[in-house]
mmCIF file of C-alpha atoms in Angstrom:
data_model
loop_
_atom_site.group_PDB
_atom_site.id
_atom_site.type_symbol
_atom_site.label_atom_id
_atom_site.label_comp_id
_atom_site.label_asym_id
_atom_site.label_seq_id
_atom_site.Cartn_x
_atom_site.Cartn_y
_atom_site.Cartn_z
ATOM 1 C CA MET A 24 0.108 0.085 -0.300
ATOM 2 C CA SER A 25 1.657 3.422 -0.829
ATOM 3 C CA SER A 26 1.631 6.333 1.645
ATOM 4 C CA GLN A 27 -1.326 7.772 2.594
ATOM 5 C CA PRO A 28 -1.689 12.016 2.699
ATOM 6 C CA THR A 29 -1.024 14.291 5.257
ATOM 7 C CA THR A 30 -4.572 15.648 4.633
ATOM 8 C CA PHE A 31 -7.406 14.831 2.585
ATOM 9 C CA ARG A 32 -10.970 16.742 1.541
ATOM 10 C CA LYS A 33 -14.086 16.046 1.940
ATOM 11 C CA LEU A 34 -17.970 17.804 1.217
ATOM 12 C CA GLU A 35 -19.495 18.831 3.862
ATOM 13 C CA ALA A 36 -23.302 21.249 4.098
ATOM 14 C CA PHE A 37 -22.752 23.973 5.990
ATOM 15 C CA ALA A 38 -26.402 24.909 5.574
ATOM 16 C CA ILE A 39 -29.625 23.385 5.238
ATOM 17 C CA GLY A 40 -31.277 23.255 1.693
ATOM 18 C CA ASN A 41 -31.687 21.358 -1.929
ATOM 19 C CA ASP A 42 -29.462 23.538 -3.728
ATOM 20 C CA PHE A 43 -26.540 21.654 -3.779
ATOM 21 C CA SER A 44 -23.968 24.065 -4.939
ATOM 22 C CA LYS A 45 -24.729 26.274 -2.125
ATOM 23 C CA VAL A 46 -25.401 24.594 0.622
ATOM 24 C CA THR A 47 -21.745 22.686 0.433
ATOM 25 C CA ARG A 48 -18.270 23.494 0.961
ATOM 26 C CA MET A 49 -14.657 21.474 0.427
ATOM 27 C CA VAL A 50 -12.748 21.029 3.340
ATOM 28 C CA SER A 51 -9.441 19.840 4.298
ATOM 29 C CA VAL A 52 -8.902 17.367 7.136
ATOM 30 C CA GLU A 53 -6.117 15.794 8.344
ATOM 31 C CA TYR A 54 -5.994 12.351 7.675
ATOM 32 C CA GLU A 55 -4.487 11.247 11.215
ATOM 33 C CA SER A 56 -7.847 12.305 12.741
ATOM 34 C CA LEU A 57 -8.951 9.835 11.127
ATOM 35 C CA LEU A 58 -6.571 7.483 12.636
ATOM 36 C CA LYS A 59 -7.308 8.663 15.509
ATOM 37 C CA ASN A 60 -10.710 8.119 15.485
ATOM 38 C CA LEU A 61 -11.336 4.905 14.552
ATOM 39 C CA ARG A 62 -13.262 2.428 16.511
ATOM 40 C CA PRO A 63 -12.147 -1.175 16.591
ATOM 41 C CA HIS A 64 -14.858 -2.766 14.415
ATOM 42 C CA GLN A 65 -14.342 0.214 11.382
ATOM 43 C CA VAL A 66 -12.141 0.557 8.385
ATOM 44 C CA VAL A 67 -10.700 3.748 6.811
ATOM 45 C CA VAL A 68 -11.476 3.671 3.129
ATOM 46 C CA LYS A 69 -10.345 5.469 0.023
ATOM 47 C CA ASN A 70 -12.750 6.111 -2.021
ATOM 48 C CA LEU A 71 -12.383 5.113 -5.984
ATOM 49 C CA TYR A 72 -15.346 6.326 -6.879
ATOM 50 C CA LEU A 73 -18.783 7.926 -5.677
ATOM 51 C CA GLY A 74 -21.788 7.173 -6.575
ATOM 52 C CA ILE A 75 -24.226 10.144 -7.320
ATOM 53 C CA ASN A 76 -28.142 9.597 -6.203
ATOM 54 C CA ALA A 77 -31.144 12.099 -6.780
ATOM 55 C CA SER A 78 -31.502 11.991 -3.588
ATOM 56 C CA ASP A 79 -28.402 13.981 -2.581
ATOM 57 C CA ILE A 80 -29.997 17.069 -2.709
ATOM 58 C CA ASN A 81 -32.838 15.829 -0.020
ATOM 59 C CA TYR A 82 -30.048 15.045 2.402
ATOM 60 C CA THR A 83 -28.567 18.323 2.599
ATOM 61 C CA ASN A 84 -32.356 19.892 2.949
ATOM 62 C CA GLY A 85 -32.935 17.768 5.681
ATOM 63 C CA LYS A 86 -35.403 15.840 4.630
ATOM 64 C CA TYR A 87 -33.939 11.841 6.169
ATOM 65 C CA VAL A 88 -32.561 12.751 9.658
ATOM 66 C CA ALA A 89 -34.696 14.599 11.832
ATOM 67 C CA ASN A 90 -33.680 18.090 13.218
ATOM 68 C CA MET A 91 -30.352 17.602 11.158
ATOM 69 C CA LYS A 92 -27.338 20.723 12.465
ATOM 70 C CA PRO A 93 -24.838 21.759 10.256
ATOM 71 C CA PRO A 94 -22.243 21.524 9.435
ATOM 72 C CA PHE A 95 -22.574 17.484 8.208
ATOM 73 C CA ASP A 96 -20.961 15.824 5.660
ATOM 74 C CA VAL A 97 -22.753 14.526 2.920
ATOM 75 C CA GLY A 98 -23.414 12.030 0.336
ATOM 76 C CA PHE A 99 -24.529 7.953 0.391
ATOM 77 C CA GLU A 100 -22.144 5.538 -1.329
ATOM 78 C CA ALA A 101 -18.865 4.508 -2.659
ATOM 79 C CA LEU A 102 -16.446 2.222 -3.800
ATOM 80 C CA GLY A 103 -13.054 1.889 -2.831
ATOM 81 C CA GLN A 104 -10.289 0.029 -1.044
ATOM 82 C CA ILE A 105 -9.502 -0.396 2.645
ATOM 83 C CA VAL A 106 -6.157 1.604 3.362
ATOM 84 C CA ALA A 107 -6.649 0.923 7.898
ATOM 85 C CA VAL A 108 -8.454 -1.257 10.030
ATOM 86 C CA GLY A 109 -9.584 -0.872 13.557
ATOM 87 C CA SER A 110 -8.034 -3.753 16.220
ATOM 88 C CA ASN A 111 -11.277 -6.048 15.535
ATOM 89 C CA ILE A 112 -10.343 -6.144 12.107
ATOM 90 C CA PRO A 113 -7.858 -8.532 10.247
ATOM 91 C CA LYS A 114 -5.039 -6.794 8.701
ATOM 92 C CA GLU A 115 -5.260 -8.901 5.715
ATOM 93 C CA LYS A 116 -8.267 -6.970 5.085
ATOM 94 C CA ILE A 117 -6.098 -3.897 4.033
ATOM 95 C CA GLY A 118 -5.577 -3.639 0.485
ATOM 96 C CA THR A 119 -8.965 -5.209 -0.139
ATOM 97 C CA TYR A 120 -12.157 -3.409 -1.603
ATOM 98 C CA LEU A 121 -15.357 -2.725 -0.910
ATOM 99 C CA THR A 122 -18.550 -0.562 -1.487
ATOM 100 C CA TYR A 123 -20.387 0.889 1.065
ATOM 101 C CA SER A 124 -23.970 3.103 1.892
ATOM 102 C CA GLN A 125 -23.676 5.553 4.283
ATOM 103 C CA TYR A 126 -24.326 9.116 5.508
ATOM 104 C CA GLY A 127 -21.174 11.267 4.514
ATOM 105 C CA ALA A 128 -19.393 9.015 1.952
ATOM 106 C CA PHE A 129 -18.136 12.423 -0.164
ATOM 107 C CA GLY A 130 -15.011 12.347 0.807
ATOM 108 C CA GLU A 131 -11.625 10.997 -0.652
ATOM 109 C CA TYR A 132 -11.186 9.010 2.733
ATOM 110 C CA VAL A 133 -13.814 8.205 4.929
ATOM 111 C CA ILE A 134 -14.798 5.729 8.203
ATOM 112 C CA THR A 135 -16.963 3.335 8.344
ATOM 113 C CA PRO A 136 -18.073 0.087 10.278
ATOM 114 C CA TYR A 137 -17.015 -3.428 8.109
ATOM 115 C CA LYS A 138 -19.615 -5.377 8.633
ATOM 116 C CA ARG A 139 -21.887 -2.581 6.765
ATOM 117 C CA ALA A 140 -19.901 -2.706 3.873
ATOM 118 C CA ILE A 141 -19.890 -5.187 1.432
ATOM 119 C CA PRO A 142 -16.936 -6.524 0.001
ATOM 120 C CA VAL A 143 -16.164 -7.168 -3.708
ATOM 121 C CA LYS A 144 -12.931 -8.845 -5.086
ATOM 122 C CA SER A 145 -12.295 -5.710 -7.525
ATOM 123 C CA PRO A 146 -12.657 -2.268 -8.059
ATOM 124 C CA ARG A 147 -14.737 -2.209 -10.467
ATOM 125 C CA PRO A 148 -16.891 0.496 -10.954
ATOM 126 C CA GLU A 149 -19.874 -1.169 -12.591
ATOM 127 C CA LEU A 150 -19.983 -3.063 -8.417
ATOM 128 C CA LEU A 151 -21.283 0.519 -7.355
ATOM 129 C CA GLY A 152 -23.883 0.485 -9.643
ATOM 130 C CA LEU A 153 -25.347 -2.531 -8.317
ATOM 131 C CA LEU A 154 -25.271 -0.834 -4.329
ATOM 132 C CA THR A 155 -28.146 1.685 -3.656
ATOM 133 C CA SER A 156 -29.822 1.960 -7.496
ATOM 134 C CA GLY A 157 -29.338 -2.001 -7.831
ATOM 135 C CA LEU A 158 -30.234 -3.493 -4.296
ATOM 136 C CA THR A 159 -33.253 -0.669 -4.644
ATOM 137 C CA ALA A 160 -34.387 -2.238 -7.793
ATOM 138 C CA SER A 161 -34.006 -6.019 -6.738
ATOM 139 C CA ILE A 162 -35.132 -5.669 -3.336
ATOM 140 C CA ALA A 163 -38.278 -3.586 -4.093
ATOM 141 C CA LEU A 164 -39.592 -5.585 -6.964
ATOM 142 C CA THR A 165 -39.114 -8.749 -5.297
ATOM 143 C CA VAL A 166 -40.414 -8.091 -1.679
ATOM 144 C CA ASN A 167 -42.698 -4.355 -2.163
ATOM 145 C CA GLY A 168 -43.628 -5.960 -5.913
ATOM 146 C CA GLN A 169 -43.937 -9.449 -5.252
ATOM 147 C CA MET A 170 -42.962 -10.089 -8.748
ATOM 148 C CA THR A 171 -43.338 -13.416 -10.794
ATOM 149 C CA LYS A 172 -43.690 -13.488 -14.709
ATOM 150 C CA GLY A 173 -46.009 -13.250 -17.158
ATOM 151 C CA GLU A 174 -46.622 -9.652 -16.224
ATOM 152 C CA THR A 175 -47.026 -6.099 -17.161
ATOM 153 C CA VAL A 176 -44.569 -4.150 -15.252
ATOM 154 C CA LEU A 177 -44.121 -0.390 -15.684
ATOM 155 C CA VAL A 178 -40.615 1.398 -14.773
ATOM 156 C CA THR A 179 -40.668 5.165 -14.546
ATOM 157 C CA ALA A 180 -37.074 6.774 -15.307
ATOM 158 C CA ALA A 181 -36.421 3.909 -16.774
ATOM 159 C CA ALA A 182 -32.627 5.157 -17.945
ATOM 160 C CA GLY A 183 -31.436 5.888 -14.760
ATOM 161 C CA GLY A 184 -29.527 3.796 -12.157
ATOM 162 C CA ALA A 185 -31.853 1.914 -10.622
ATOM 163 C CA GLY A 186 -34.669 1.995 -13.464
ATOM 164 C CA GLN A 187 -31.775 0.362 -16.062
ATOM 165 C CA ILE A 188 -31.535 -2.530 -13.335
ATOM 166 C CA ALA A 189 -35.180 -2.622 -12.900
ATOM 167 C CA VAL A 190 -35.996 -3.077 -16.299
ATOM 168 C CA GLN A 191 -33.558 -5.936 -16.848
ATOM 169 C CA LEU A 192 -34.412 -7.475 -13.424
ATOM 170 C CA ALA A 193 -38.129 -7.664 -14.519
ATOM 171 C CA LYS A 194 -37.349 -8.928 -18.231
ATOM 172 C CA LEU A 195 -35.068 -11.707 -16.774
ATOM 173 C CA ALA A 196 -37.777 -12.599 -14.518
ATOM 174 C CA GLY A 197 -39.942 -13.409 -17.690
ATOM 175 C CA ASN A 198 -42.260 -10.199 -17.936
ATOM 176 C CA HIS A 199 -43.519 -7.592 -20.601
ATOM 177 C CA VAL A 200 -41.671 -4.346 -19.596
ATOM 178 C CA ILE A 201 -42.430 -0.782 -20.004
ATOM 179 C CA GLY A 202 -40.338 2.041 -19.709
ATOM 180 C CA THR A 203 -40.435 5.799 -19.882
ATOM 181 C CA CYS A 204 -37.845 8.389 -21.035
ATOM 182 C CA SER A 205 -37.172 11.470 -22.545
ATOM 183 C CA SER A 206 -34.691 11.045 -25.281
ATOM 184 C CA ASP A 207 -34.303 9.328 -27.904
ATOM 185 C CA ASP A 208 -30.821 7.589 -27.306
ATOM 186 C CA LYS A 209 -32.833 6.460 -23.795
ATOM 187 C CA VAL A 210 -34.968 5.309 -26.356
ATOM 188 C CA ALA A 211 -32.497 2.953 -27.737
ATOM 189 C CA MET A 212 -30.506 2.223 -24.703
ATOM 190 C CA LEU A 213 -33.525 0.620 -22.934
ATOM 191 C CA LYS A 214 -34.664 -1.082 -26.517
ATOM 192 C CA SER A 215 -30.952 -2.550 -26.174
ATOM 193 C CA MET A 216 -31.245 -3.397 -22.546
ATOM 194 C CA GLY A 217 -34.460 -5.560 -23.928
ATOM 195 C CA CYS A 218 -37.519 -3.524 -23.023
ATOM 196 C CA ASP A 219 -40.373 -4.004 -24.700
ATOM 197 C CA ARG A 220 -41.958 -0.869 -25.041
ATOM 198 C CA VAL A 221 -40.581 2.549 -24.462
ATOM 199 C CA ILE A 222 -42.298 5.307 -23.957
ATOM 200 C CA ASN A 223 -40.088 8.905 -25.040
ATOM 201 C CA TYR A 224 -42.620 10.769 -22.844
ATOM 202 C CA LYS A 225 -41.491 13.980 -24.934
ATOM 203 C CA LYS A 226 -42.943 12.793 -27.931
ATOM 204 C CA GLU A 227 -45.955 10.575 -26.870
ATOM 205 C CA ASP A 228 -48.439 11.031 -24.372
ATOM 206 C CA PHE A 229 -47.911 8.900 -21.694
ATOM 207 C CA GLU A 230 -51.370 8.204 -20.416
ATOM 208 C CA ALA A 231 -52.535 7.828 -24.134
ATOM 209 C CA VAL A 232 -50.210 5.319 -24.546
ATOM 210 C CA LEU A 233 -51.250 3.353 -21.652
ATOM 211 C CA LYS A 234 -54.805 3.310 -22.049
ATOM 212 C CA LYS A 235 -54.562 1.942 -25.505
ATOM 213 C CA GLU A 236 -51.922 -0.262 -25.975
ATOM 214 C CA TYR A 237 -52.113 -1.821 -22.525
ATOM 215 C CA PRO A 238 -55.808 -1.489 -21.588
ATOM 216 C CA LYS A 239 -55.510 -4.519 -19.033
ATOM 217 C CA GLY A 240 -53.622 -2.348 -16.557
ATOM 218 C CA LEU A 241 -50.078 -2.575 -15.093
ATOM 219 C CA ASP A 242 -49.109 -5.401 -12.683
ATOM 220 C CA ILE A 243 -46.167 -3.497 -11.515
ATOM 221 C CA VAL A 244 -45.159 -0.305 -11.491
ATOM 222 C CA PHE A 245 -41.584 0.982 -10.261
ATOM 223 C CA GLU A 246 -42.073 4.445 -9.880
ATOM 224 C CA SER A 247 -39.301 7.334 -8.910
ATOM 225 C CA VAL A 248 -40.438 10.674 -10.612
ATOM 226 C CA GLY A 249 -43.863 11.145 -8.595
ATOM 227 C CA GLY A 250 -46.647 14.549 -10.018
ATOM 228 C CA LYS A 251 -48.477 13.165 -12.959
ATOM 229 C CA PHE A 252 -46.410 9.874 -13.626
ATOM 230 C CA PHE A 253 -47.239 8.809 -10.050
ATOM 231 C CA ASP A 254 -51.276 9.988 -10.847
ATOM 232 C CA VAL A 255 -51.534 8.102 -14.311
ATOM 233 C CA SER A 256 -49.584 4.948 -12.653
ATOM 234 C CA LEU A 257 -52.585 4.804 -10.288
ATOM 235 C CA LYS A 258 -55.156 4.982 -12.507
ATOM 236 C CA ARG A 259 -54.126 2.663 -14.881
ATOM 237 C CA LEU A 260 -52.580 -0.166 -12.564
ATOM 238 C CA ALA A 261 -54.456 -3.459 -13.446
ATOM 239 C CA VAL A 262 -56.870 -5.362 -10.598
ATOM 240 C CA LYS A 263 -54.386 -6.570 -7.608
ATOM 241 C CA GLY A 264 -51.931 -4.288 -9.383
ATOM 242 C CA ARG A 265 -48.684 -3.154 -6.800
ATOM 243 C CA LEU A 266 -47.097 0.836 -7.174
ATOM 244 C CA ILE A 267 -43.821 0.767 -5.240
ATOM 245 C CA VAL A 268 -42.888 4.234 -4.526
ATOM 246 C CA ILE A 269 -38.627 4.777 -4.735
ATOM 247 C CA GLY A 270 -38.415 8.629 -5.216
ATOM 248 C CA SER A 271 -40.747 11.326 -5.679
ATOM 249 C CA MET A 272 -37.949 13.057 -7.944
ATOM 250 C CA SER A 273 -39.823 15.589 -9.696
ATOM 251 C CA SER A 274 -40.282 17.880 -6.477
ATOM 252 C CA TYR A 275 -36.533 17.536 -4.819
ATOM 253 C CA ALA A 276 -35.461 20.080 -6.438
ATOM 254 C CA THR A 277 -39.028 22.332 -5.961
ATOM 255 C CA ALA A 278 -38.807 25.270 -3.662
ATOM 256 C CA ASP A 279 -40.513 23.623 -1.101
ATOM 257 C CA GLY A 280 -38.278 20.173 -1.735
ATOM 258 C CA MET A 281 -39.620 16.728 -1.688
ATOM 259 C CA LYS A 282 -43.298 16.334 -1.010
ATOM 260 C CA GLY A 283 -45.111 13.402 -1.491
ATOM 261 C CA ASP A 284 -48.748 12.483 -4.139
ATOM 262 C CA LYS A 285 -52.484 12.090 -2.735
ATOM 263 C CA ILE A 286 -54.102 8.837 -3.020
ATOM 264 C CA ASP A 287 -58.004 8.729 -3.069
ATOM 265 C CA THR A 288 -58.262 5.164 -0.808
ATOM 266 C CA LEU A 289 -61.325 4.268 -2.821
ATOM 267 C CA GLN A 290 -58.732 4.237 -6.122
ATOM 268 C CA LEU A 291 -57.164 1.665 -3.917
ATOM 269 C CA LEU A 292 -60.429 -0.345 -2.676
ATOM 270 C CA GLY A 293 -62.224 -0.725 -6.031
ATOM 271 C CA LYS A 294 -59.259 -3.135 -7.382
ATOM 272 C CA SER A 295 -57.581 -4.183 -4.623
ATOM 273 C CA ARG A 296 -54.604 -2.436 -5.506
ATOM 274 C CA THR A 297 -51.596 -1.692 -3.494
ATOM 275 C CA VAL A 298 -49.393 1.512 -3.051
ATOM 276 C CA THR A 299 -46.213 0.287 -0.888
ATOM 277 C CA GLY A 300 -43.379 2.501 -0.039
ATOM 278 C CA PHE A 301 -39.683 1.535 -0.694
ATOM 279 C CA PHE A 302 -36.754 3.256 1.651
ATOM 280 C CA MET A 303 -33.390 1.546 1.674
ATOM 281 C CA PRO A 304 -32.257 1.487 4.532
ATOM 282 C CA ALA A 305 -34.967 -0.577 6.222
ATOM 283 C CA TYR A 306 -34.199 -3.460 4.328
ATOM 284 C CA GLU A 307 -30.429 -3.617 5.313
ATOM 285 C CA ASN A 308 -31.242 -7.639 6.018
ATOM 286 C CA LEU A 309 -31.404 -8.424 2.518
ATOM 287 C CA PHE A 310 -28.507 -6.360 1.197
ATOM 288 C CA ALA A 311 -26.226 -9.107 1.291
ATOM 289 C CA GLU A 312 -28.464 -11.893 -0.350
ATOM 290 C CA HIS A 313 -29.719 -9.673 -3.306
ATOM 291 C CA MET A 314 -25.678 -8.014 -4.117
ATOM 292 C CA ALA A 315 -24.867 -11.664 -4.288
ATOM 293 C CA GLY A 316 -27.579 -12.353 -6.624
ATOM 294 C CA LEU A 317 -26.950 -8.901 -8.553
ATOM 295 C CA VAL A 318 -22.990 -9.825 -8.606
ATOM 296 C CA GLN A 319 -23.990 -13.284 -10.342
ATOM 297 C CA LEU A 320 -25.837 -11.716 -12.931
ATOM 298 C CA LEU A 321 -23.178 -9.231 -13.955
ATOM 299 C CA ASP A 322 -20.836 -11.639 -13.977
ATOM 300 C CA ALA A 323 -22.886 -14.095 -16.070
ATOM 301 C CA GLY A 324 -22.988 -11.471 -18.789
ATOM 302 C CA LYS A 325 -27.067 -11.779 -18.077
ATOM 303 C CA LEU A 326 -27.388 -7.583 -16.758
ATOM 304 C CA THR A 327 -25.627 -4.551 -17.771
ATOM 305 C CA VAL A 328 -24.592 -1.495 -15.728
ATOM 306 C CA GLN A 329 -24.480 1.226 -17.713
ATOM 307 C CA LEU A 330 -22.415 3.991 -16.210
ATOM 308 C CA ASP A 331 -22.399 7.809 -16.901
ATOM 309 C CA THR A 332 -19.622 9.942 -15.416
ATOM 310 C CA ALA A 333 -20.060 13.151 -17.533
ATOM 311 C CA GLY A 334 -16.384 13.249 -18.681
ATOM 312 C CA LEU A 335 -15.787 14.546 -15.034
ATOM 313 C CA SER A 336 -13.623 12.908 -12.380
ATOM 314 C CA GLY A 337 -11.836 13.786 -8.810
ATOM 315 C CA ILE A 338 -13.101 15.496 -5.446
ATOM 316 C CA ASP A 339 -14.008 18.933 -6.567
ATOM 317 C CA SER A 340 -16.244 18.161 -9.324
ATOM 318 C CA VAL A 341 -19.042 16.711 -6.908
ATOM 319 C CA VAL A 342 -21.081 19.281 -7.253
ATOM 320 C CA GLU A 343 -21.222 19.458 -11.343
ATOM 321 C CA ALA A 344 -21.649 15.275 -10.875
ATOM 322 C CA VAL A 345 -25.004 16.297 -8.643
ATOM 323 C CA GLU A 346 -26.002 18.706 -11.334
ATOM 324 C CA TYR A 347 -25.973 16.356 -13.958
ATOM 325 C CA LEU A 348 -27.661 13.745 -12.694
ATOM 326 C CA HIS A 349 -30.829 16.395 -12.025
ATOM 327 C CA SER A 350 -30.485 17.763 -15.249
ATOM 328 C CA GLY A 351 -31.812 14.705 -16.466
ATOM 329 C CA LYS A 352 -29.133 13.758 -19.517
ATOM 330 C CA ASN A 353 -27.869 11.225 -17.884
ATOM 331 C CA LYS A 354 -27.945 7.910 -19.062
ATOM 332 C CA GLY A 355 -27.598 4.967 -16.721
ATOM 333 C CA LYS A 356 -25.884 5.529 -13.267
ATOM 334 C CA VAL A 357 -23.737 8.248 -12.482
ATOM 335 C CA VAL A 358 -20.543 7.675 -11.021
ATOM 336 C CA LEU A 359 -17.492 10.140 -10.084
ATOM 337 C CA PRO A 360 -13.950 8.387 -10.350
ATOM 338 C CA LEU A 361 -11.964 9.837 -7.699
ATOM 339 C CA THR A 362 -8.385 8.548 -9.008
ATOM 340 C CA ALA A 363 -9.358 7.496 -12.511
ATOM 341 C CA LYS A 364 -8.955 9.041 -15.903
ATOM 342 C CA PRO A 365 -12.734 10.810 -16.708
ATOM 343 C CA GLN A 366 -14.189 9.162 -19.413
ATOM 344 C CA SER A 367 -18.041 9.812 -20.546
ATOM 345 C CA LYS A 368 -18.923 6.484 -20.395
ATOM 346 C CA LEU A 369 -16.835 3.373 -18.146
#
């Protein structure tokens, strides 16, 4: 292992708000302070890739933890290499790789509990695309969606990090998959992943297509956009259909920040429909099992994880990467290499 730096940088929020660029700042930290604070069950990780999520701005806006007081570290997920271990962790773990999900991941170096991380064999960045995005798709479809085969499955924001995985898992399970997106290049991407019907909502009427082409309704909806997409999805839900809410991205950057959608319970009662919410931390006991399954599919060539770096790299580009994701231009999972040479696609 190479020697570690005297100082490193991390991103922190100095105010509450959803304008990521205005409420965050870069700070320099003494590396020695990490070692002093390292507990027996923890490891120090040198981050190699950061995972960018739409909900990064919800965290800075104080939506996930009650009574948050700045300053606080930001970011949710990363892939990196262990460079130091606590007294209860074998020294042989130094030099190995892991992915982890925790509040405060946006730093060049981070302390994390070893048992909560997921060891991986290599620093392959696609593995980071399986963490928050992949686990959300896999667990939500399996547990909340009770997905079987021969069903009609709609995935909104299908060309995003979680959407692309949901499309492929639903297809692998033997279902008819519909995906929504906002551009022709995303249409091509989704078709290449096996999506049966791709709706470019900038060119087609989303609700009209569903009404005409799927008169029997939708069995499962993997919904992350909110607003009109939620309303239409609920309206077009089949008898005993399941609508899984994994987010409400259309509201995250608004003046009021993240907000939910209204439900008329009679819309559920008359057709025995279900609307279920999915928040990943509640399913931590399933992470290892589902991650192993996803890695197996990836290694077998049955699952593709498309990554998008937007040509960015380095800790200084975190803000730009978050803004890029919220521009809606990304195809696949947005990741930020901290040491790799920047590429538009990995």
